[in-house]
Tab-separated table of C-alpha atoms in Angstrom:
chain	number	residue	atom	x	y	z
A	234	MET	CA	114.147	114.873	120.680
A	235	LYS	CA	115.991	116.346	117.712
A	236	THR	CA	114.729	119.674	116.373
A	237	PRO	CA	113.667	119.731	112.707
A	238	ILE	CA	115.662	122.082	110.474
A	239	LYS	CA	113.673	124.408	108.213
A	240	ILE	CA	114.369	123.776	104.515
A	241	SER	CA	111.535	125.938	103.160
A	242	ASP	CA	108.189	127.298	104.352
A	243	LEU	CA	106.654	123.863	103.785
A	244	GLU	CA	109.532	121.451	104.414
A	245	TYR	CA	111.499	120.535	107.536
A	246	ARG	CA	114.171	117.907	107.932
A	247	ILE	CA	115.986	115.872	110.584
A	248	GLU	CA	119.293	114.436	109.390
A	249	PRO	CA	120.441	110.937	110.405
A	250	ASP	CA	121.984	110.829	113.856
A	251	ALA	CA	123.845	107.792	115.212
A	252	GLU	CA	123.018	108.817	118.781
A	253	TYR	CA	119.353	108.210	118.045
A	254	GLY	CA	120.054	105.186	115.838
A	255	MET	CA	118.702	106.980	112.763
A	256	LYS	CA	119.651	105.329	109.475
A	257	ILE	CA	117.970	107.875	107.157
A	258	PRO	CA	116.521	111.411	107.364
A	259	VAL	CA	113.027	112.338	108.499
A	260	VAL	CA	111.275	114.848	106.211
A	261	ILE	CA	108.232	116.779	107.392
A	262	TYR	CA	105.934	118.563	104.932
A	263	ALA	CA	104.034	121.182	106.942
A	264	ASN	CA	103.802	124.873	107.738
A	265	GLU	CA	105.138	126.268	111.013
A	266	SER	CA	101.814	125.987	112.819
A	267	LEU	CA	101.293	122.343	111.844
A	268	LEU	CA	104.900	121.519	112.717
A	269	GLN	CA	104.501	122.906	116.233
A	270	LYS	CA	101.440	120.742	116.759
A	271	MET	CA	103.429	117.687	115.606
A	272	ILE	CA	106.223	118.565	118.029
A	273	SER	CA	103.737	118.967	120.900
A	274	ASP	CA	102.646	115.334	120.632
A	275	ARG	CA	104.884	112.381	119.650
A	276	THR	CA	104.548	112.670	115.860
A	277	ILE	CA	108.152	113.672	115.161
A	278	GLU	CA	109.556	111.365	117.836
A	279	GLN	CA	107.660	108.446	116.285
A	280	ALA	CA	108.976	109.303	112.807
A	281	VAL	CA	112.540	109.329	114.177
A	282	ASN	CA	111.881	105.909	115.722
A	283	VAL	CA	110.765	104.559	112.319
A	284	SER	CA	114.052	105.792	110.802
A	285	THR	CA	115.905	103.303	113.039
A	286	LEU	CA	114.156	100.166	111.731
A	287	PRO	CA	116.141	97.531	109.801
A	288	GLY	CA	116.168	98.055	106.030
A	289	VAL	CA	114.425	101.449	106.054
A	290	LEU	CA	115.207	103.382	102.846
A	291	LYS	CA	115.707	106.965	101.606
A	292	GLN	CA	113.615	108.934	104.134
A	293	VAL	CA	110.714	108.703	106.543
A	294	VAL	CA	107.966	111.102	105.477
A	295	VAL	CA	105.525	113.001	107.686
A	296	LEU	CA	102.677	114.553	105.687
A	297	PRO	CA	100.840	117.789	106.631
A	298	ASP	CA	98.001	115.900	108.330
A	299	GLY	CA	100.504	114.006	110.503
A	300	HIS	CA	99.718	113.304	114.154
A	301	GLN	CA	100.642	110.799	116.845
A	302	GLY	CA	99.556	107.232	116.174
A	303	TYR	CA	100.258	103.742	117.466
A	304	GLY	CA	104.066	103.527	117.148
A	305	PHE	CA	104.092	104.968	113.611
A	306	PRO	CA	102.663	108.472	113.036
A	307	VAL	CA	99.331	108.775	111.262
A	308	GLY	CA	100.119	110.680	108.067
A	309	GLY	CA	103.427	108.838	107.751
A	310	VAL	CA	105.172	106.979	104.910
A	311	ALA	CA	108.219	104.698	104.953
A	312	GLY	CA	109.852	102.442	102.369
A	313	MET	CA	111.477	99.159	103.402
A	314	ASP	CA	113.965	96.974	101.568
A	315	ILE	CA	112.298	93.741	100.460
A	316	ASP	CA	115.212	91.534	101.546
A	317	GLU	CA	116.737	93.439	104.468
A	318	GLY	CA	113.692	95.348	105.722
A	319	VAL	CA	110.764	94.610	108.012
A	320	ILE	CA	106.984	94.602	107.864
A	321	SER	CA	105.281	96.318	110.804
A	322	PRO	CA	101.571	95.857	111.629
A	323	GLY	CA	101.453	99.073	113.658
A	324	SER	CA	102.951	100.929	110.705
A	325	VAL	CA	99.954	99.927	108.592
A	326	GLY	CA	97.441	100.505	111.364
A	327	TYR	CA	94.581	98.716	113.055
A	328	ASP	CA	92.051	99.578	110.350
A	329	ILE	CA	93.780	97.839	107.441
A	330	ASN	CA	92.813	99.427	104.103
A	331	CYS	CA	90.738	102.134	105.645
A	332	GLY	CA	90.018	104.177	102.535
A	333	VAL	CA	87.789	106.591	100.668
A	334	ARG	CA	85.660	106.246	97.545
A	335	LEU	CA	83.678	108.835	95.613
A	336	ILE	CA	80.466	108.218	93.656
A	337	ARG	CA	79.263	110.821	91.161
A	338	THR	CA	75.680	111.472	90.043
A	339	ASN	CA	73.995	113.659	87.424
A	340	LEU	CA	71.957	115.383	90.164
A	341	THR	CA	72.170	118.934	91.525
A	342	GLU	CA	71.323	120.134	95.033
A	343	LYS	CA	68.110	121.771	93.785
A	344	GLU	CA	66.887	118.381	92.592
A	345	ILE	CA	67.778	116.541	95.777
A	346	ARG	CA	67.093	119.063	98.564
A	347	PRO	CA	63.300	118.404	98.833
A	348	LYS	CA	63.979	114.695	99.445
A	349	LEU	CA	67.231	115.046	101.389
A	350	VAL	CA	65.840	114.152	104.824
A	351	ASP	CA	64.134	111.038	103.437
A	352	LEU	CA	67.268	110.063	101.554
A	353	VAL	CA	69.513	110.407	104.607
A	354	ASP	CA	67.005	108.403	106.686
A	355	HIS	CA	66.876	105.649	104.061
A	356	LEU	CA	70.676	105.442	103.850
A	357	PHE	CA	70.975	105.405	107.646
A	358	ASN	CA	68.464	102.562	107.923
A	359	SER	CA	69.984	100.603	105.019
A	360	ILE	CA	73.657	100.782	105.999
A	361	PRO	CA	74.623	99.667	109.531
A	362	SER	CA	76.954	102.025	111.382
A	363	GLY	CA	78.523	102.365	114.794
A	364	LEU	CA	79.724	99.604	117.106
A	365	ASN	CA	76.377	97.929	117.686
A	366	PRO	CA	76.569	94.165	117.028
A	367	LYS	CA	73.895	94.242	114.315
A	368	GLU	CA	74.742	92.606	111.050
A	369	GLY	CA	75.888	94.266	107.868
A	370	CYS	CA	74.094	94.315	104.541
A	371	VAL	CA	75.159	90.837	103.450
A	372	LYS	CA	75.530	87.653	105.483
A	373	LEU	CA	78.579	85.549	104.639
A	374	ASN	CA	79.009	81.908	105.519
A	375	THR	CA	82.495	80.459	106.018
A	376	THR	CA	83.001	79.601	102.356
A	377	GLN	CA	81.759	82.992	101.150
A	378	LEU	CA	83.981	84.830	103.620
A	379	ASP	CA	87.013	82.907	102.334
A	380	GLU	CA	86.064	83.867	98.782
A	381	VAL	CA	85.769	87.544	99.714
A	382	LEU	CA	89.132	87.466	101.509
A	383	VAL	CA	90.789	86.024	98.392
A	384	GLN	CA	88.821	87.647	95.570
A	385	GLY	CA	87.793	90.997	97.046
A	386	VAL	CA	85.371	92.987	94.890
A	387	LYS	CA	85.582	90.340	92.149
A	388	TRP	CA	83.390	88.149	94.355
A	389	LEU	CA	80.828	90.942	94.626
A	390	GLU	CA	80.859	91.382	90.840
A	391	THR	CA	80.145	87.688	90.389
A	392	ASN	CA	77.265	87.937	92.854
A	393	GLY	CA	75.649	91.050	91.394
A	394	TYR	CA	76.833	93.713	93.839
A	395	ALA	CA	79.450	95.347	91.597
A	396	SER	CA	80.128	96.042	87.931
A	397	LYS	CA	83.276	95.751	85.870
A	398	ASP	CA	83.338	99.559	85.777
A	399	ASP	CA	83.495	99.568	89.596
A	400	LEU	CA	86.517	97.260	89.530
A	401	ASP	CA	88.253	99.312	86.843
A	402	VAL	CA	88.371	102.447	89.011
A	403	CYS	CA	89.306	100.834	92.333
A	404	GLU	CA	92.900	100.695	93.581
A	405	GLU	CA	94.272	97.240	92.682
A	406	ASN	CA	90.903	96.680	90.940
A	407	GLY	CA	89.528	95.898	94.396
A	408	HIS	CA	91.614	92.739	94.660
A	409	ILE	CA	95.188	92.205	95.814
A	410	VAL	CA	96.947	88.867	95.269
A	411	ASN	CA	98.701	86.670	97.833
A	412	ALA	CA	95.852	86.825	100.347
A	413	ASP	CA	95.496	83.732	102.530
A	414	PRO	CA	92.360	83.272	104.681
A	415	ASP	CA	94.168	80.566	106.647
A	416	LYS	CA	96.431	83.273	108.070
A	417	VAL	CA	93.392	85.125	109.465
A	418	SER	CA	92.435	83.968	112.969
A	419	GLU	CA	89.025	82.517	113.818
A	420	LEU	CA	88.362	85.518	116.067
A	421	ALA	CA	89.105	87.941	113.221
A	422	ARG	CA	86.885	85.929	110.888
A	423	SER	CA	84.000	85.839	113.375
A	424	ARG	CA	84.260	89.596	113.860
A	425	GLY	CA	84.281	90.260	110.112
A	426	ALA	CA	81.713	87.780	108.785
A	427	PRO	CA	78.610	89.877	109.669
A	428	GLN	CA	80.165	93.257	108.824
A	429	VAL	CA	80.500	93.448	105.032
A	430	GLY	CA	78.497	96.544	104.134
A	431	SER	CA	78.803	98.485	107.420
A	432	LEU	CA	80.356	101.882	108.167
A	433	GLY	CA	81.673	101.394	111.666
A	434	SER	CA	82.358	104.211	114.103
A	435	GLY	CA	84.961	106.894	114.767
A	436	ASN	CA	85.823	109.067	111.786
A	437	HIS	CA	84.037	106.804	109.301
A	438	PHE	CA	81.112	108.290	107.426
A	439	LEU	CA	78.940	108.466	104.350
A	440	GLU	CA	78.372	112.003	103.051
A	441	ILE	CA	76.116	113.423	100.363
A	442	GLN	CA	78.070	116.381	99.031
A	443	ARG	CA	77.813	119.264	96.578
A	444	VAL	CA	80.670	120.270	94.272
A	445	GLN	CA	81.416	123.834	95.388
A	446	GLU	CA	84.570	124.692	93.426
A	447	ILE	CA	86.392	123.385	90.349
A	448	HIS	CA	90.150	124.044	90.191
A	449	ASP	CA	91.137	121.776	87.285
A	450	GLU	CA	88.434	121.689	84.599
A	451	GLN	CA	90.153	119.089	82.427
A	452	ALA	CA	90.653	116.612	85.262
A	453	ALA	CA	87.154	117.239	86.601
A	454	LYS	CA	85.689	116.514	83.165
A	455	VAL	CA	87.545	113.204	82.924
A	456	MET	CA	86.201	112.256	86.378
A	457	GLY	CA	82.682	113.355	85.459
A	458	ILE	CA	82.666	116.166	88.034
A	459	PHE	CA	80.854	119.485	87.443
A	460	PRO	CA	79.906	122.569	89.566
A	461	GLY	CA	76.850	122.135	91.800
A	462	GLN	CA	76.836	118.363	91.285
A	463	ILE	CA	75.775	115.882	93.971
A	464	THR	CA	78.423	113.316	94.925
A	465	ILE	CA	78.679	110.682	97.672
A	466	LEU	CA	81.878	110.146	99.664
A	467	ILE	CA	82.321	106.920	101.649
A	468	HIS	CA	85.054	106.544	104.279
A	469	CYS	CA	85.509	103.207	106.076
A	470	GLY	CA	87.766	100.170	106.253
A	471	SER	CA	88.091	96.526	107.255
A	472	ARG	CA	86.034	96.759	110.459
A	473	GLY	CA	86.581	94.167	113.205
A	474	LEU	CA	88.380	91.755	110.902
A	475	GLY	CA	91.207	94.153	110.065
A	476	HIS	CA	91.491	95.344	113.663
A	477	GLN	CA	91.865	91.767	114.889
A	478	VAL	CA	94.438	90.909	112.206
A	479	CYS	CA	96.569	93.825	113.422
A	480	THR	CA	96.104	92.830	117.073
A	481	ASP	CA	97.012	89.199	116.375
A	482	TYR	CA	100.164	89.970	114.415
A	483	LEU	CA	101.407	92.664	116.774
A	484	LYS	CA	101.560	89.912	119.418
A	485	ILE	CA	103.273	87.534	116.981
A	486	CYS	CA	105.836	90.155	115.984
A	487	GLU	CA	106.505	91.162	119.603
A	488	ALA	CA	107.278	87.546	120.404
A	489	SER	CA	109.735	87.236	117.502
A	490	HIS	CA	112.157	90.087	118.292
A	491	GLN	CA	114.744	88.013	120.101
A	492	LYS	CA	114.564	85.358	117.393
A	493	TYR	CA	115.635	87.908	114.752
A	494	GLY	CA	117.753	90.166	116.955
A	495	ILE	CA	115.631	93.244	116.288
A	496	GLU	CA	116.005	96.092	118.789
A	497	LEU	CA	113.109	98.530	118.883
A	498	PRO	CA	112.953	102.094	120.283
A	499	ASP	CA	109.223	101.556	120.894
A	500	ARG	CA	107.438	98.212	121.380
A	501	GLN	CA	104.499	99.599	119.359
A	502	LEU	CA	106.759	99.299	116.291
A	503	ALA	CA	106.752	95.511	116.675
A	504	CYS	CA	107.826	94.042	113.339
A	505	ALA	CA	109.253	91.001	111.594
A	506	PRO	CA	111.632	90.631	108.635
A	507	ASN	CA	109.831	90.815	105.290
A	508	THR	CA	111.144	87.391	104.327
A	509	SER	CA	110.458	85.695	107.669
A	510	GLU	CA	107.669	83.215	108.350
A	511	GLU	CA	105.950	85.774	110.586
A	512	GLY	CA	106.381	88.603	108.079
A	513	ILE	CA	105.006	86.572	105.174
A	514	ALA	CA	102.046	85.374	107.258
A	515	TYR	CA	101.171	88.934	108.285
A	516	LYS	CA	101.298	90.159	104.695
A	517	GLN	CA	98.994	87.339	103.586
A	518	ALA	CA	96.535	88.160	106.378
A	519	MET	CA	96.849	91.892	105.692
A	520	ASN	CA	96.093	91.315	102.001
A	521	ALA	CA	92.993	89.341	102.986
A	522	ALA	CA	91.884	92.238	105.181
A	523	MET	CA	92.531	94.641	102.298
A	524	ASN	CA	90.245	92.595	100.046
A	525	PHE	CA	87.644	92.587	102.825
A	526	ALA	CA	87.790	96.395	103.122
A	527	TRP	CA	87.360	96.994	99.376
A	528	SER	CA	84.392	94.612	99.471
A	529	ASN	CA	82.943	96.462	102.450
A	530	ARG	CA	83.045	99.816	100.650
A	531	GLN	CA	81.626	98.226	97.504
A	532	MET	CA	78.711	96.731	99.438
A	533	ILE	CA	77.975	100.144	100.949
A	534	THR	CA	78.103	101.554	97.412
A	535	HIS	CA	75.554	98.982	96.248
A	536	TYR	CA	73.074	99.897	98.973
A	537	THR	CA	73.724	103.608	98.509
A	538	ARG	CA	72.652	103.239	94.901
A	539	LYS	CA	69.545	101.316	95.995
A	540	SER	CA	68.617	104.082	98.452
A	541	PHE	CA	68.896	106.748	95.756
A	542	GLU	CA	66.819	104.591	93.409
A	543	SER	CA	64.118	104.117	96.036
A	544	ILE	CA	63.806	107.747	97.120
A	545	LEU	CA	64.230	109.374	93.699
A	546	ASN	CA	62.323	106.744	91.711
A	547	GLN	CA	65.076	106.485	89.130
A	548	SER	CA	67.580	103.737	88.355
A	549	GLU	CA	71.259	104.052	89.220
A	550	SER	CA	71.884	104.091	85.469
A	551	ASP	CA	69.465	107.003	85.004
A	552	LEU	CA	71.189	108.809	87.884
A	553	GLU	CA	74.640	107.976	86.444
A	554	MET	CA	75.871	106.845	89.860
A	555	ASN	CA	79.351	105.881	88.694
A	556	LEU	CA	82.299	105.195	90.953
A	557	VAL	CA	84.965	107.867	90.379
A	558	TYR	CA	87.725	106.075	92.299
A	559	ASP	CA	88.514	104.142	95.491
A	560	VAL	CA	91.844	104.705	97.222
A	561	ALA	CA	93.304	103.137	100.379
A	562	HIS	CA	95.206	104.927	103.128
A	563	ASN	CA	96.292	102.245	105.650
A	564	ILE	CA	98.298	99.806	103.604
A	565	ALA	CA	101.698	98.234	102.817
A	566	LYS	CA	102.470	97.207	99.252
A	567	VAL	CA	105.399	96.307	97.010
A	568	GLU	CA	106.048	99.172	94.574
A	569	LYS	CA	108.916	100.346	92.391
A	570	HIS	CA	110.623	103.588	93.401
A	571	LYS	CA	113.964	105.232	92.731
A	572	ILE	CA	116.421	104.730	95.571
A	573	ASP	CA	119.847	106.370	95.124
A	574	GLY	CA	119.027	106.922	91.447
A	575	LYS	CA	118.116	103.299	90.736
A	576	GLU	CA	114.638	101.818	90.417
A	577	LYS	CA	114.033	99.271	93.154
A	578	SER	CA	111.112	97.196	94.383
A	579	ILE	CA	110.397	98.150	97.992
A	580	VAL	CA	107.624	97.706	100.569
A	581	VAL	CA	105.905	101.064	101.087
A	582	HIS	CA	104.090	101.500	104.405
A	583	ARG	CA	101.366	104.170	104.188
A	584	LYS	CA	99.607	104.856	107.471
A	585	GLY	CA	97.017	107.574	107.113
A	586	ALA	CA	98.557	108.389	103.737
A	587	THR	CA	97.023	108.221	100.259
A	588	ARG	CA	98.772	107.001	97.126
A	589	ALA	CA	99.321	109.887	94.676
A	590	PHE	CA	100.635	108.363	91.451
A	591	PRO	CA	101.042	110.646	88.430
A	592	ALA	CA	99.877	110.453	84.820
A	593	GLY	CA	101.454	107.570	82.915
A	594	SER	CA	101.723	105.247	85.909
A	595	ILE	CA	100.884	101.665	84.966
A	596	ASP	CA	99.271	101.181	88.387
A	597	ILE	CA	96.352	103.557	87.808
A	598	PRO	CA	93.220	102.954	85.687
A	599	LYS	CA	93.418	103.491	81.931
A	600	LYS	CA	90.721	106.135	82.313
A	601	TYR	CA	93.131	108.304	84.320
A	602	GLN	CA	96.408	107.502	82.550
A	603	LYS	CA	96.577	110.939	80.908
A	604	ILE	CA	95.772	113.016	83.991
A	605	GLY	CA	96.954	111.031	87.009
A	606	GLN	CA	95.351	109.207	89.929
A	607	PRO	CA	92.358	110.767	91.738
A	608	ILE	CA	92.924	111.461	95.438
A	609	PHE	CA	90.334	112.261	98.102
A	610	ILE	CA	91.031	114.253	101.268
A	611	PRO	CA	87.884	114.013	103.413
A	612	GLY	CA	86.837	116.581	105.974
A	613	SER	CA	84.686	115.993	109.061
A	614	MET	CA	80.909	116.538	108.975
A	615	GLY	CA	80.630	120.315	108.613
A	616	SER	CA	83.913	120.847	106.784
A	617	ALA	CA	84.787	120.472	103.105
A	618	SER	CA	86.478	117.572	101.335
A	619	TRP	CA	88.843	117.756	98.363
A	620	ILE	CA	89.525	115.907	95.139
A	621	LEU	CA	93.173	116.107	94.126
A	622	LEU	CA	95.276	114.553	91.396
A	623	GLY	CA	98.536	112.609	91.671
A	624	HIS	CA	101.653	114.515	90.554
A	625	LYS	CA	105.060	113.250	89.438
A	626	ASN	CA	106.789	115.244	92.216
A	627	SER	CA	105.219	112.924	94.786
A	628	LEU	CA	107.428	110.062	93.615
A	629	ASN	CA	110.549	111.857	94.850
A	630	LEU	CA	108.993	113.713	97.767
A	631	SER	CA	106.942	111.010	99.443
A	632	PHE	CA	107.121	107.605	97.696
A	633	GLY	CA	104.143	108.696	95.570
A	634	SER	CA	101.945	109.677	98.528
A	635	THR	CA	99.981	112.580	99.951
A	636	ALA	CA	97.712	113.403	102.898
A	637	HIS	CA	94.633	111.302	103.653
A	638	GLY	CA	92.570	113.789	105.645
A	639	ALA	CA	92.756	116.835	107.870
A	640	GLY	CA	94.385	115.067	110.815
A	641	ARG	CA	93.253	115.445	114.434
A	642	LEU	CA	94.094	118.515	116.507
A	643	MET	CA	92.825	117.104	119.782
A	644	SER	CA	92.049	113.727	121.289
A	645	ARG	CA	88.542	112.339	121.630
A	646	THR	CA	88.730	112.934	125.386
A	647	GLN	CA	89.665	116.586	124.836
A	648	SER	CA	86.804	117.032	122.373
A	649	HIS	CA	84.275	116.058	125.061
A	650	LYS	CA	85.793	118.609	127.442
A	651	GLN	CA	85.433	121.463	124.953
A	652	TYR	CA	82.258	120.663	122.992
A	653	ASN	CA	78.804	119.166	123.456
A	654	TYR	CA	76.317	117.483	121.140
A	655	LYS	CA	73.752	120.325	121.114
A	656	GLN	CA	76.431	122.859	120.211
A	657	ILE	CA	77.811	120.786	117.320
A	658	LEU	CA	74.355	119.829	116.014
A	659	GLU	CA	73.206	123.464	115.906
A	660	GLU	CA	76.372	124.455	114.072
A	661	ILE	CA	75.849	121.714	111.481
A	662	GLN	CA	72.155	122.478	111.022
A	663	GLU	CA	72.916	126.172	110.467
A	664	LYS	CA	74.940	125.081	107.427
A	665	GLY	CA	71.903	123.270	106.015
A	666	ILE	CA	73.403	119.827	106.674
A	667	VAL	CA	71.144	116.881	107.533
A	668	LEU	CA	72.899	114.659	110.104
A	669	LYS	CA	72.106	111.137	111.299
A	670	SER	CA	74.371	109.469	113.850
A	671	MET	CA	74.210	106.275	115.880
A	672	THR	CA	75.510	108.074	119.001
A	673	ARG	CA	75.801	111.606	120.354
A	674	TYR	CA	79.317	111.135	121.664
A	675	GLY	CA	80.473	110.136	118.180
A	676	VAL	CA	79.318	113.492	116.835
A	677	VAL	CA	81.258	115.365	119.531
A	678	GLU	CA	84.407	113.303	118.948
A	679	GLU	CA	84.286	114.041	115.207
A	680	ALA	CA	83.342	117.731	115.372
A	681	PRO	CA	84.979	119.807	112.603
A	682	GLU	CA	86.838	121.862	115.225
A	683	VAL	CA	88.823	118.871	116.521
A	684	TYR	CA	90.548	118.521	113.135
A	685	LYS	CA	93.105	120.614	111.320
A	686	ASP	CA	91.840	122.881	108.554
A	687	VAL	CA	91.325	120.610	105.532
A	688	ASP	CA	91.797	123.509	103.086
A	689	THR	CA	95.264	124.118	104.536
A	690	ILE	CA	96.167	120.438	104.111
A	691	ALA	CA	94.987	120.439	100.483
A	692	ASN	CA	96.822	123.694	99.766
A	693	ILE	CA	100.124	122.389	101.147
A	694	SER	CA	99.878	119.263	99.001
A	695	HIS	CA	99.066	121.471	96.002
A	696	ASP	CA	101.817	124.026	96.652
A	697	LEU	CA	104.429	121.276	96.999
A	698	LYS	CA	103.057	119.699	93.790
A	699	MET	CA	102.751	116.484	95.743
A	700	ALA	CA	99.186	116.478	94.410
A	701	THR	CA	97.158	119.180	92.655
A	702	LYS	CA	93.689	120.475	93.488
A	703	VAL	CA	90.760	119.455	91.277
A	704	ALA	CA	87.564	120.236	93.196
A	705	LYS	CA	86.181	121.196	96.601
A	706	LEU	CA	83.117	119.367	97.945
A	707	VAL	CA	80.861	120.469	100.823
A	708	PRO	CA	78.466	118.195	102.760
A	709	ILE	CA	74.676	118.517	102.723
A	710	GLY	CA	73.874	115.110	104.272
A	711	VAL	CA	75.992	113.139	106.767
A	712	ILE	CA	75.756	109.646	108.259
A	713	LYS	CA	78.049	108.870	111.214
A	714	GLY	CA	78.544	105.739	113.268
């Protein structure tokens, strides 16, 4: 494997090399310690492999939370030519439109602490989590599922589960066009139909958090964020439906390589030309899964508000439980970016990467036009999370992207070898955090110690002016699948 060349303390680069089939450079944004971890697994090798794909443009980006994924590194970004490039299911990921949303309140910890255990219990009982086959918060028949796959959160607004304000501060307004339910398999549909309004397992969570630090008072004020405030962070995606869409189209793309003469360095990068029948079908199914994921997070939001209302005996309006923003981090979309000095429409693959558009971008809500797009970097149970703000430098550095989380340091298998449930639970309880989880092994697999330091990830993004820090949030109540 080629060795990255140090450009600065936070940037490393691998230049194109014909021997490896590289068409463009690979750029890594990390400190020395994070880089060595990336080299120790297949993160850098996978990024080099992506740089060999047909129609890949400008540079392949590895963000500071980068780690080995399926074919394409998690924490990776790549832009593809619309006409000459490819679409790659593995480069979007199995959990299509996994994302994060933040809800603000007018509460402080002092007001909520006496009822925190009851509130966490109510949320845990109201919102299904884990892999158990119990149904989500809303049951969809075939017609309703089709409507959700096409309309996204707009369907929930029509049916009383969302407000116009919710849509206004959701990426793509919670609805992306060119979604076709007919391109979603019956197996994917059957897996997704009972899951709208469920957290799932793995690193997905719902956290009640306290605003610990404010770093940008103006931006925080626009978002409605203040010191000591209670917020709720929700992290989940498209559940079984999105996973099955990825599985289905990986097989379809693998079967089409000879047809299109595509040579791959890794079969996990199975892809199809953007303009091909297979590529168009995948994008239509992916868009449907994206709409499903936004609807899933919105349904969880609805029942979160109901839990707060029930336990605190106040309405969501009285509590000012407003959605701050919802942003995706496993996604491929057509966007305009400068390539060789000229603006060009390209397909940006973000896998474990968050959009970070700056002030003035037409693609962000009017509310945030003057400050830039909110970004959320979640931690894991006992660790902090961050609110950041999109910066214009991200457009040149990373196709308008930044990190999506801390990024794993060790595998789930390794976590079980080093930690146990009792140890992690005691550590969390010592911090005053109330935890509810469907399984013990899930807690061990998602222990704070198995992730990179989230403060370091936020600081690197800030120091590169890829995104700038707004506020630090710490958990007081956690629900895990």
